[in-house]
Amino acid sequence: MTLPTSTRTPLAPVVVSIRPGSPAAEHGLAPGDEIATVNGDVPRDVIEWQMATDEAEVDLEVRRGGLDLSFSITKRPGESLGIEVSSAVFDRVRTCDNHCEFCFIYQLPKGMRRSLYLKDDDYRLSFLYGNFTTLTRFTEADLERVVTERLSPLHVSIHATDPDVRSEMLKNPRGGMSLRWLRALLDHGIAVRGQIVVCPGINDGPVLDATFAGILDRFPELDSVAVVPLGISRFNGEPAMRAHTRAEAEDVVDAVADWQAVYRSTLGRRLAYAADEYYLMAERPFPPADEYDGFPMHEDGIGMARTFEAEFLGRASGATGVQRGFFAAVDAPPNPAAYTGLRAGHCADHGSETDVSAPVGLRPRRSAPVGVLTGTLGAPVIGPLVESLGRPDVRVLTVRNEFFGGNTGVTGLLTGDDVARTLTDEPEGHRYLLPDVCLSDDGRFLDGRRVDDLPRPVEVVATDGIALRTALERHE
Ligand code: SF4
C-alpha cells in the first residue's frame, strides 16, 4: 500500500510505504504512521534515519490516528527496515539566501508546481542528490556533522574565486567569504565536486582564468570542476544575463583545455571539464572518451555525448545513467536508491538504474517506423548515431522547447506540451521512443502532463545508448 504524497507531514517522517515481508511489515507498521522518534532521537533527515535504522535494535515511537505506539524491532545490522519515508529532509529544506541573476528558478513561468520554485542551498541535498550548494548558509555545526558522518562527496558552486565577483554573482555579501567552508571541507578530507556556471561578460574571459588559477592555488584537492553555461529561458528578466555567442563558447572550450594542461602538469589530472553543451555551441568535436577520466561529472552534463555514443555502439559494458536535469532533486524519490547507509561505508551517488522500456497506450506494430524523440541538444548527438544504422525507418524527432524557450535545449527539460506538439504532426501507427529523463518517477513532465495525455502512444526508454539500441533492436 502506498499513500498519496499529499498526506505528508513536513516536520516528521511519515511512512509512505512498507515493503512486504520486511521487518517493518512483520512488526505491523503501516503507511500513514508518523515516526516521532527512532532510538529516542528525532531524525532530522533521511541520513539520520538511515543511520539509526541500520542498527540491529530499532525502537520506534509512532503516532497513528491520535494514538502513541511503540515498536521494538530486532534485525540484522545493516538490514533495511523496509520503510519508505515521506521526504529526504524532515526539518525543512534549508533555502538559499542568494539572489543570483542567472538562477533558473527566477526564469520559470508562473503556475508550475510549487516544489519547482524551492531555492534550496542544503548540504544534505548536495550529498543525497548532487544538488550544488554555495555554502553561504553553512555553519560550524554543519561542518562538524559532515565530517563526523562523512557526508562525502558534496557538490559546491564556485562560479568565481574572487570574493567580490562571487558576492556580486550570488548577490550576497557572504558569497565572498563562504568558500572558506570549501577549504575546511577539503582539509577534513571531504570529497567535493565543484561547478562554475559561466555567465558571458560576468565570469568568463579573465575572470574565468583567475578562477581556474584560484582553484589551483586554494582548492587543488577538488575532485573535479564542471564548467557549465548559463541557461536562459524566455522568462529571463535580467538584461545582463544572455546566452553565449559561438565565439564565447569557443573561448570557454579553449580556456578549459589550457587549464587542463596546467592541472595535468601540476596536479597530474585534468580536474576541470567543459559541459557537452559548450562543444555543441562552439561546433567543436567532443573530446575523446578517455579525456573524461571516467566521467565523474556525467550527471552535470559532462561527457554524456561520449558515454551515449559508446553505449549505443556497444563499446560500454553498462549504462552510465541519466542526467535528470536541473530539477533532479525535486522529482527524485525521498529515499535515494543509491543511498545505502553509512554503516556499509557507502557514499551517496546518483544511481544509473536503467528503467525498463514501458509501452504506453495502444502499442504499434514492432515493424512500424520509429521516431526517437529528443531535445535540440540531444539531436546532434543521437542523429549521427541513428544515421549510422542505415535504417530509413528510424528517424530522430527534435522537440523544440517552446515552454521554456531561450536556449533551453536539454532533453531533461522537455515538457509534455512540447512533446505533444511534435507528435501531433507525426503519423499514427509509428513507434515513438521517449527518453525517461524528461519524466518524474510518477510519469509526469515538468508541466504536469502525463505520457498518456500525449496524442500518440509512446514507449518510455531509459536515457542511455544501450536502452535506445535495445529499443531499436526489438524492431528487427
Ligand atoms: S544559489 Fe542557486 S538557488 Fe540560490 S539564487 Fe543562486 S542559482 Fe538560485
Short mmCIF file of C-alpha atoms and ligand atoms in Angstrom, two decimals:
data_model
loop_
_atom_site.label_atom_id
_atom_site.label_comp_id
_atom_site.label_asym_id
_atom_site.label_seq_id
_atom_site.Cartn_x
_atom_site.Cartn_y
_atom_site.Cartn_z
CA MET A 1 0.00 0.00 0.00
CA THR A 2 1.28 3.47 -0.82
CA LEU A 3 -0.09 6.71 0.50
CA PRO A 4 -0.53 9.72 -1.77
CA THR A 5 2.22 12.25 -1.14
CA SER A 6 -0.33 14.94 -0.21
CA THR A 7 -0.70 13.27 3.19
CA ARG A 8 2.89 14.09 4.08
CA THR A 9 3.69 15.92 7.29
CA PRO A 10 6.66 18.23 6.81
CA LEU A 11 8.33 18.01 10.20
CA ALA A 12 8.29 14.29 10.96
CA PRO A 13 9.00 11.31 8.76
CA VAL A 14 5.77 9.72 7.67
CA VAL A 15 5.66 6.16 6.45
CA VAL A 16 4.68 6.21 2.80
CA SER A 17 5.05 2.53 2.03
CA ILE A 18 6.15 -0.69 3.66
CA ARG A 19 7.98 -3.40 1.78
CA PRO A 20 6.10 -6.68 2.13
CA GLY A 21 7.97 -9.24 4.21
CA SER A 22 10.32 -6.62 5.70
CA PRO A 23 10.99 -6.24 9.45
CA ALA A 24 8.65 -3.22 9.49
CA ALA A 25 5.86 -5.19 7.85
CA GLU A 26 6.29 -8.10 10.26
CA HIS A 27 6.01 -5.73 13.22
CA GLY A 28 2.83 -4.11 11.94
CA LEU A 29 3.99 -0.66 10.89
CA ALA A 30 1.69 0.88 8.33
CA PRO A 31 1.58 3.67 5.74
CA GLY A 32 0.50 6.88 7.44
CA ASP A 33 2.37 6.17 10.65
CA GLU A 34 4.24 9.25 11.84
CA ILE A 35 7.66 8.48 13.28
CA ALA A 36 8.13 10.56 16.45
CA THR A 37 11.50 9.12 17.49
CA VAL A 38 13.98 6.48 16.41
CA ASN A 39 16.04 5.03 19.25
CA GLY A 40 14.98 8.02 21.34
CA ASP A 41 16.01 10.69 18.84
CA VAL A 42 14.05 12.74 16.33
CA PRO A 43 15.68 12.20 12.93
CA ARG A 44 16.24 15.41 11.00
CA ASP A 45 16.60 13.80 7.62
CA VAL A 46 16.86 10.54 5.76
CA ILE A 47 20.58 10.38 6.52
CA GLU A 48 19.99 10.24 10.26
CA TRP A 49 17.01 7.97 9.66
CA GLN A 50 19.16 5.57 7.65
CA MET A 51 21.95 5.56 10.22
CA ALA A 52 19.55 4.89 13.09
CA THR A 53 17.57 2.19 11.29
CA ASP A 54 20.74 0.42 10.19
CA GLU A 55 21.18 -0.64 13.83
CA ALA A 56 20.30 -4.18 14.85
CA GLU A 57 17.90 -2.89 17.53
CA VAL A 58 15.48 -0.19 16.40
CA ASP A 59 12.98 1.37 18.81
CA LEU A 60 10.31 3.46 17.16
CA GLU A 61 7.81 5.81 18.81
CA VAL A 62 4.98 6.18 16.35
CA ARG A 63 1.81 8.29 16.16
CA ARG A 64 -1.14 6.63 14.47
CA GLY A 65 -4.56 8.25 14.37
CA GLY A 66 -4.11 10.05 17.71
CA LEU A 67 -2.52 7.03 19.41
CA ASP A 68 1.09 6.77 20.53
CA LEU A 69 2.57 3.36 19.75
CA SER A 70 5.97 1.79 20.45
CA PHE A 71 7.76 -0.79 18.31
CA SER A 72 10.97 -2.62 19.16
CA ILE A 73 12.45 -4.28 16.13
CA THR A 74 15.39 -6.65 16.14
CA LYS A 75 17.04 -7.46 12.83
CA ARG A 76 20.44 -7.97 11.25
CA PRO A 77 22.71 -4.88 11.45
CA GLY A 78 22.50 -3.02 8.17
CA GLU A 79 19.32 -4.81 7.09
CA SER A 80 16.72 -2.41 5.74
CA LEU A 81 13.72 -1.81 7.92
CA GLY A 82 11.57 -1.83 4.77
CA ILE A 83 10.06 1.62 5.30
CA GLU A 84 9.88 4.32 2.69
CA VAL A 85 9.54 7.68 4.40
CA SER A 86 7.87 10.79 3.07
CA SER A 87 10.79 13.07 2.28
CA ALA A 88 14.56 13.30 2.33
CA VAL A 89 14.63 16.18 4.81
CA PHE A 90 12.20 16.24 7.72
CA ASP A 91 13.13 19.51 9.46
CA ARG A 92 12.61 21.71 6.37
CA VAL A 93 14.98 22.12 3.47
CA ARG A 94 17.44 24.95 4.03
CA THR A 95 16.67 27.53 1.41
CA CYS A 96 19.21 29.75 -0.25
CA ASP A 97 19.59 33.41 0.65
CA ASN A 98 21.29 34.34 -2.61
CA HIS A 99 19.67 36.19 -5.47
CA CYS A 100 21.74 35.15 -8.46
CA GLU A 101 20.63 36.84 -11.64
CA PHE A 102 21.38 33.62 -13.51
CA CYS A 103 19.16 31.48 -11.29
CA PHE A 104 16.92 29.31 -13.45
CA ILE A 105 14.21 29.33 -10.79
CA TYR A 106 13.75 33.07 -11.37
CA GLN A 107 13.30 32.22 -15.03
CA LEU A 108 10.38 29.85 -14.54
CA PRO A 109 6.93 30.82 -15.71
CA LYS A 110 4.25 31.29 -13.07
CA GLY A 111 1.86 28.48 -12.28
CA MET A 112 4.16 25.47 -12.20
CA ARG A 113 4.01 23.15 -9.22
CA ARG A 114 5.27 24.78 -6.03
CA SER A 115 8.14 22.40 -5.38
CA LEU A 116 9.89 23.62 -8.54
CA TYR A 117 10.25 27.12 -7.08
CA LEU A 118 12.15 25.97 -4.00
CA LYS A 119 15.62 27.54 -3.94
CA ASP A 120 17.49 25.04 -1.79
CA ASP A 121 21.01 25.52 -0.53
CA ASP A 122 21.21 22.48 1.72
CA TYR A 123 24.35 20.39 2.08
CA ARG A 124 22.18 17.34 2.77
CA LEU A 125 20.57 17.57 -0.66
CA SER A 126 24.02 18.12 -2.05
CA PHE A 127 25.10 14.82 -0.51
CA LEU A 128 21.93 12.90 -1.33
CA TYR A 129 21.08 14.18 -4.81
CA GLY A 130 24.10 16.05 -6.10
CA ASN A 131 22.46 19.49 -5.76
CA PHE A 132 25.02 22.26 -5.72
CA THR A 133 25.38 24.36 -2.58
CA THR A 134 27.03 27.76 -2.37
CA LEU A 135 27.86 27.26 1.35
CA THR A 136 26.63 30.79 2.16
CA ARG A 137 24.45 29.32 4.92
CA PHE A 138 26.90 26.66 6.01
CA THR A 139 27.83 26.70 9.71
CA GLU A 140 30.41 25.25 12.08
CA ALA A 141 27.79 22.73 13.24
CA ASP A 142 27.20 21.67 9.64
CA LEU A 143 30.90 21.16 9.14
CA GLU A 144 31.07 19.02 12.25
CA ARG A 145 28.20 16.87 11.06
CA VAL A 146 29.55 16.49 7.52
CA VAL A 147 32.93 15.45 8.87
CA THR A 148 31.59 13.17 11.60
CA GLU A 149 29.11 11.41 9.34
CA ARG A 150 31.44 11.51 6.33
CA LEU A 151 28.84 13.11 4.06
CA SER A 152 31.04 12.88 1.03
CA PRO A 153 31.08 13.81 -1.79
CA LEU A 154 29.45 17.22 -1.66
CA HIS A 155 28.78 19.46 -4.64
CA VAL A 156 29.74 23.13 -4.36
CA SER A 157 29.01 26.07 -6.66
CA ILE A 158 32.19 28.07 -7.05
CA HIS A 159 31.43 30.39 -10.01
CA ALA A 160 34.39 32.65 -9.16
CA THR A 161 37.16 32.53 -6.57
CA ASP A 162 37.47 36.30 -6.49
CA PRO A 163 35.43 37.28 -3.41
CA ASP A 164 34.00 40.43 -4.97
CA VAL A 165 32.93 38.69 -8.17
CA ARG A 166 31.40 35.78 -6.27
CA SER A 167 29.50 38.10 -3.90
CA GLU A 168 28.21 40.06 -6.86
CA MET A 169 27.17 36.92 -8.73
CA LEU A 170 25.35 35.50 -5.71
CA LYS A 171 24.04 38.95 -4.74
CA ASN A 172 25.08 38.11 -1.22
CA PRO A 173 27.90 39.71 0.77
CA ARG A 174 28.64 36.33 2.37
CA GLY A 175 29.35 34.91 -1.08
CA GLY A 176 32.86 36.30 -0.90
CA MET A 177 33.76 34.54 2.34
CA SER A 178 31.80 31.31 2.18
CA LEU A 179 34.43 29.47 0.14
CA ARG A 180 36.36 29.25 3.41
CA TRP A 181 33.99 26.37 4.14
CA LEU A 182 35.14 24.69 0.96
CA ARG A 183 38.69 24.93 2.26
CA ALA A 184 37.58 23.46 5.60
CA LEU A 185 35.74 20.57 3.91
CA LEU A 186 38.81 19.73 1.85
CA ASP A 187 41.02 19.99 4.95
CA HIS A 188 38.87 17.32 6.57
CA GLY A 189 39.13 15.00 3.60
CA ILE A 190 35.60 15.52 2.30
CA ALA A 191 35.44 14.94 -1.44
CA VAL A 192 33.98 17.95 -3.24
CA ARG A 193 32.87 18.34 -6.83
CA GLY A 194 32.87 21.96 -7.92
CA GLN A 195 30.84 23.78 -10.51
CA ILE A 196 31.29 27.03 -12.39
CA VAL A 197 28.23 28.44 -14.13
CA VAL A 198 29.71 30.74 -16.73
CA CYS A 199 27.75 33.90 -17.45
CA PRO A 200 29.14 35.65 -20.52
CA GLY A 201 30.50 39.09 -19.75
CA ILE A 202 30.45 38.37 -15.99
CA ASN A 203 32.76 35.49 -15.06
CA ASP A 204 34.18 34.35 -18.40
CA GLY A 205 37.42 35.59 -20.02
CA PRO A 206 39.99 36.87 -17.48
CA VAL A 207 37.66 36.15 -14.54
CA LEU A 208 37.41 32.50 -15.58
CA ASP A 209 41.19 32.30 -15.90
CA ALA A 210 41.53 33.85 -12.43
CA THR A 211 39.05 31.31 -11.08
CA PHE A 212 40.99 28.40 -12.57
CA ALA A 213 44.16 29.88 -11.05
CA GLY A 214 42.40 30.38 -7.72
CA ILE A 215 41.30 26.75 -7.72
CA LEU A 216 44.86 25.62 -8.32
CA ASP A 217 46.10 27.89 -5.58
CA ARG A 218 43.44 27.36 -2.90
CA PHE A 219 41.41 24.25 -3.73
CA PRO A 220 43.61 21.82 -5.65
CA GLU A 221 42.10 18.83 -3.81
CA LEU A 222 38.73 19.30 -5.53
CA ASP A 223 37.59 16.07 -7.16
CA SER A 224 36.52 17.83 -10.33
CA VAL A 225 35.18 21.11 -11.62
CA ALA A 226 32.26 21.22 -14.06
CA VAL A 227 32.17 24.26 -16.30
CA VAL A 228 28.61 24.77 -17.49
CA PRO A 229 26.95 27.54 -19.49
CA LEU A 230 24.26 29.84 -18.17
CA GLY A 231 20.80 28.63 -19.12
CA ILE A 232 18.37 31.27 -20.31
CA SER A 233 14.63 30.82 -20.56
CA ARG A 234 12.25 33.17 -22.35
CA PHE A 235 11.11 34.37 -18.92
CA ASN A 236 14.52 35.79 -18.04
CA GLY A 237 14.10 39.33 -16.74
CA GLU A 238 17.75 40.17 -16.18
CA PRO A 239 19.19 42.14 -19.09
CA ALA A 240 22.78 41.26 -18.11
CA MET A 241 22.03 37.56 -18.45
CA ARG A 242 22.23 36.26 -22.01
CA ALA A 243 23.22 33.15 -23.93
CA HIS A 244 26.81 32.64 -25.10
CA THR A 245 27.77 33.52 -28.62
CA ARG A 246 29.63 30.86 -30.56
CA ALA A 247 32.91 32.79 -30.11
CA GLU A 248 32.36 32.96 -26.34
CA ALA A 249 31.68 29.24 -26.23
CA GLU A 250 34.90 28.63 -28.18
CA ASP A 251 36.80 30.76 -25.67
CA VAL A 252 35.47 28.69 -22.77
CA VAL A 253 36.37 25.42 -24.51
CA ASP A 254 39.88 26.76 -25.14
CA ALA A 255 40.27 28.03 -21.57
CA VAL A 256 39.26 24.63 -20.17
CA ALA A 257 41.72 22.89 -22.49
CA ASP A 258 44.53 25.28 -21.48
CA TRP A 259 43.85 24.81 -17.79
CA GLN A 260 43.54 21.06 -18.15
CA ALA A 261 47.12 21.13 -19.41
CA VAL A 262 48.19 23.25 -16.43
CA TYR A 263 46.39 20.99 -13.97
CA ARG A 264 47.86 17.87 -15.55
CA SER A 265 51.36 19.21 -15.26
CA THR A 266 50.91 20.41 -11.66
CA LEU A 267 48.34 18.02 -10.18
CA GLY A 268 48.63 15.06 -12.52
CA ARG A 269 44.97 15.21 -13.58
CA ARG A 270 42.70 17.34 -15.73
CA LEU A 271 40.41 18.47 -12.90
CA ALA A 272 38.15 20.77 -14.98
CA TYR A 273 35.80 19.72 -17.75
CA ALA A 274 33.51 21.70 -20.04
CA ALA A 275 29.87 20.72 -20.42
CA ASP A 276 28.87 18.96 -23.63
CA GLU A 277 26.76 21.98 -24.45
CA TYR A 278 29.90 24.04 -24.95
CA TYR A 279 31.20 21.77 -27.71
CA LEU A 280 27.82 21.90 -29.43
CA MET A 281 27.70 25.71 -29.19
CA ALA A 282 31.30 26.02 -30.34
CA GLU A 283 30.67 23.47 -33.12
CA ARG A 284 33.72 21.55 -32.00
CA PRO A 285 34.05 17.76 -31.66
CA PHE A 286 33.66 16.35 -28.17
CA PRO A 287 36.93 15.33 -26.51
CA PRO A 288 37.75 11.62 -26.83
CA ALA A 289 36.16 9.43 -24.15
CA ASP A 290 39.45 8.82 -22.34
CA GLU A 291 39.85 12.55 -21.72
CA TYR A 292 36.88 12.49 -19.34
CA ASP A 293 38.81 10.36 -16.82
CA GLY A 294 35.97 8.01 -16.01
CA PHE A 295 33.16 10.56 -16.44
CA PRO A 296 32.98 11.80 -12.84
CA MET A 297 30.64 14.63 -13.83
CA HIS A 298 28.29 12.78 -16.13
CA GLU A 299 25.32 13.90 -14.02
CA ASP A 300 26.27 17.50 -14.75
CA GLY A 301 26.12 17.06 -18.50
CA ILE A 302 29.83 16.44 -18.95
CA GLY A 303 30.77 13.57 -21.23
CA MET A 304 27.19 12.44 -21.80
CA ALA A 305 27.61 12.52 -25.58
CA ARG A 306 30.65 10.25 -25.41
CA THR A 307 29.07 7.79 -22.97
CA PHE A 308 25.88 7.67 -25.03
CA GLU A 309 27.90 7.02 -28.15
CA ALA A 310 29.93 4.23 -26.51
CA GLU A 311 26.77 2.64 -25.14
CA PHE A 312 24.93 2.86 -28.42
CA LEU A 313 27.82 1.40 -30.40
CA GLY A 314 28.25 -1.49 -27.95
CA ARG A 315 31.58 -0.25 -26.60
CA ALA A 316 30.42 0.16 -23.00
CA SER A 317 29.85 -2.65 -20.54
CA GLY A 318 26.94 -0.88 -18.87
CA ALA A 319 24.93 2.30 -18.89
CA THR A 320 26.39 5.32 -17.10
CA GLY A 321 22.95 6.58 -16.16
CA VAL A 322 20.84 9.59 -16.84
CA GLN A 323 21.15 13.25 -16.15
CA ARG A 324 17.88 14.19 -14.54
CA GLY A 325 18.44 17.86 -15.18
CA PHE A 326 18.10 20.99 -13.12
CA PHE A 327 15.14 19.73 -11.10
CA ALA A 328 16.66 16.36 -10.28
CA ALA A 329 16.07 16.51 -6.54
CA VAL A 330 12.54 17.87 -6.83
CA ASP A 331 11.27 14.76 -8.54
CA ALA A 332 13.70 12.30 -7.03
CA PRO A 333 12.46 9.65 -4.63
CA PRO A 334 12.70 10.69 -0.96
CA ASN A 335 14.88 7.68 -0.21
CA PRO A 336 17.60 7.85 -2.85
CA ALA A 337 18.08 4.33 -4.16
CA ALA A 338 21.84 4.62 -4.12
CA TYR A 339 21.94 5.82 -0.54
CA THR A 340 22.53 2.61 1.32
CA GLY A 341 23.55 3.89 4.71
CA LEU A 342 26.82 4.75 6.30
CA ARG A 343 27.26 1.52 8.18
CA ALA A 344 28.14 -0.20 4.93
CA GLY A 345 30.59 2.59 4.16
CA HIS A 346 28.83 3.66 1.02
CA CYS A 347 28.67 7.22 -0.22
CA ALA A 348 25.59 8.60 -1.83
CA ASP A 349 25.87 8.85 -5.51
CA HIS A 350 23.36 9.01 -8.28
CA GLY A 351 22.00 5.73 -9.41
CA SER A 352 22.43 4.71 -13.00
CA GLU A 353 19.50 2.42 -12.93
CA THR A 354 18.14 1.63 -16.35
CA ASP A 355 14.38 1.65 -16.49
CA VAL A 356 12.67 -1.00 -18.48
CA SER A 357 11.07 0.39 -21.57
CA ALA A 358 7.38 0.74 -20.86
CA PRO A 359 4.85 0.90 -23.68
CA VAL A 360 2.11 3.42 -23.03
CA GLY A 361 -1.23 3.26 -24.76
CA LEU A 362 -2.01 1.12 -27.77
CA ARG A 363 1.28 -0.29 -28.93
CA PRO A 364 2.05 -0.01 -32.64
CA ARG A 365 3.43 -2.98 -34.57
CA ARG A 366 7.05 -3.83 -33.88
CA SER A 367 7.84 -3.47 -37.54
CA ALA A 368 6.44 0.07 -37.61
CA PRO A 369 8.75 3.01 -38.39
CA VAL A 370 10.34 4.54 -35.30
CA GLY A 371 10.62 8.16 -34.18
CA VAL A 372 13.22 8.88 -31.49
CA LEU A 373 12.20 11.96 -29.50
CA THR A 374 14.94 14.21 -28.14
CA GLY A 375 15.70 17.85 -27.32
CA THR A 376 17.58 20.24 -29.59
CA LEU A 377 20.84 19.50 -27.78
CA GLY A 378 20.28 15.74 -27.92
CA ALA A 379 19.58 15.70 -31.65
CA PRO A 380 23.15 16.43 -32.84
CA VAL A 381 24.36 13.60 -30.61
CA ILE A 382 21.73 11.00 -31.36
CA GLY A 383 21.19 11.93 -35.01
CA PRO A 384 24.55 10.68 -36.33
CA LEU A 385 24.28 7.50 -34.26
CA VAL A 386 20.85 6.70 -35.65
CA GLU A 387 22.07 7.55 -39.14
CA SER A 388 24.95 5.11 -38.72
CA LEU A 389 22.40 2.30 -38.53
CA GLY A 390 21.50 2.94 -42.15
CA ARG A 391 17.86 2.36 -41.40
CA PRO A 392 15.44 4.63 -43.23
CA ASP A 393 12.65 3.51 -40.92
CA VAL A 394 14.26 5.16 -37.87
CA ARG A 395 14.24 8.93 -37.56
CA VAL A 396 15.10 11.46 -34.89
CA LEU A 397 12.31 13.83 -33.89
CA THR A 398 13.76 17.02 -32.47
CA VAL A 399 11.48 18.62 -29.90
CA ARG A 400 11.91 22.36 -29.57
CA ASN A 401 11.44 23.60 -26.03
CA GLU A 402 8.90 26.37 -26.54
CA PHE A 403 7.69 26.09 -22.97
CA PHE A 404 10.93 27.48 -21.51
CA GLY A 405 12.24 28.96 -24.75
CA GLY A 406 15.56 30.83 -24.70
CA ASN A 407 18.50 28.47 -25.10
CA THR A 408 16.81 25.61 -23.25
CA GLY A 409 17.73 22.55 -25.28
CA VAL A 410 18.42 19.72 -22.85
CA THR A 411 16.10 16.77 -23.14
CA GLY A 412 15.58 16.69 -19.37
CA LEU A 413 13.64 19.97 -19.51
CA LEU A 414 11.23 18.95 -22.26
CA THR A 415 7.62 19.41 -21.29
CA GLY A 416 4.52 17.47 -22.22
CA ASP A 417 3.22 20.38 -24.29
CA ASP A 418 6.38 20.43 -26.40
CA VAL A 419 6.34 16.67 -26.97
CA ALA A 420 2.60 16.72 -27.72
CA ARG A 421 3.05 19.47 -30.28
CA THR A 422 5.78 17.48 -32.02
CA LEU A 423 3.79 14.25 -32.02
CA THR A 424 0.63 15.86 -33.34
CA ASP A 425 2.33 16.32 -36.71
CA GLU A 426 3.58 12.74 -36.83
CA PRO A 427 1.68 9.81 -38.35
CA GLU A 428 -0.28 7.35 -36.26
CA GLY A 429 0.86 3.75 -36.09
CA HIS A 430 4.56 4.55 -35.73
CA ARG A 431 6.60 3.73 -32.64
CA TYR A 432 7.71 6.80 -30.66
CA LEU A 433 10.53 6.44 -28.16
CA LEU A 434 10.56 8.95 -25.30
CA PRO A 435 13.65 9.23 -23.04
CA ASP A 436 12.71 8.84 -19.39
CA VAL A 437 14.89 11.79 -18.36
CA CYS A 438 12.03 14.21 -19.05
CA LEU A 439 9.66 12.39 -16.70
CA SER A 440 9.41 12.31 -12.93
CA ASP A 441 9.20 8.96 -11.19
CA ASP A 442 5.42 9.09 -11.37
CA GLY A 443 5.43 9.68 -15.11
CA ARG A 444 4.82 13.45 -15.21
CA PHE A 445 6.54 16.05 -17.35
CA LEU A 446 7.66 19.31 -15.73
CA ASP A 447 4.45 20.98 -16.91
CA GLY A 448 2.39 18.34 -15.12
CA ARG A 449 1.26 16.50 -18.25
CA ARG A 450 1.49 12.73 -18.29
CA VAL A 451 2.65 10.45 -21.04
CA ASP A 452 -0.81 9.02 -21.53
CA ASP A 453 -2.06 12.54 -22.34
CA LEU A 454 0.11 12.59 -25.47
CA PRO A 455 -1.59 12.43 -28.87
CA ARG A 456 0.37 9.29 -29.85
CA PRO A 457 1.33 6.29 -27.72
CA VAL A 458 4.97 6.43 -26.70
CA GLU A 459 7.45 3.93 -25.33
CA VAL A 460 9.41 5.32 -22.38
CA VAL A 461 13.05 4.33 -22.75
CA ALA A 462 15.89 4.79 -20.28
CA THR A 463 18.10 7.70 -21.32
CA ASP A 464 21.22 5.86 -22.33
CA GLY A 465 22.67 4.42 -25.51
CA ILE A 466 22.17 0.79 -24.54
CA ALA A 467 18.46 1.27 -23.90
CA LEU A 468 18.00 3.12 -27.18
CA ARG A 469 19.90 0.49 -29.12
CA THR A 470 17.86 -2.26 -27.45
CA ALA A 471 14.59 -0.49 -28.18
CA LEU A 472 15.56 -0.21 -31.83
CA GLU A 473 16.74 -3.83 -31.99
CA ARG A 474 13.32 -5.04 -30.93
CA HIS A 475 12.05 -3.81 -34.22
CA GLU A 476 14.32 -6.13 -36.21
S1 SF4 B 1 22.26 29.90 -5.20
FE1 SF4 B 1 21.21 28.63 -6.68
S2 SF4 B 1 19.08 28.59 -6.00
FE2 SF4 B 1 20.08 30.28 -4.93
S3 SF4 B 1 19.62 32.08 -6.19
FE3 SF4 B 1 21.63 31.27 -6.82
S4 SF4 B 1 21.19 29.89 -8.54
FE4 SF4 B 1 19.26 30.26 -7.44
#
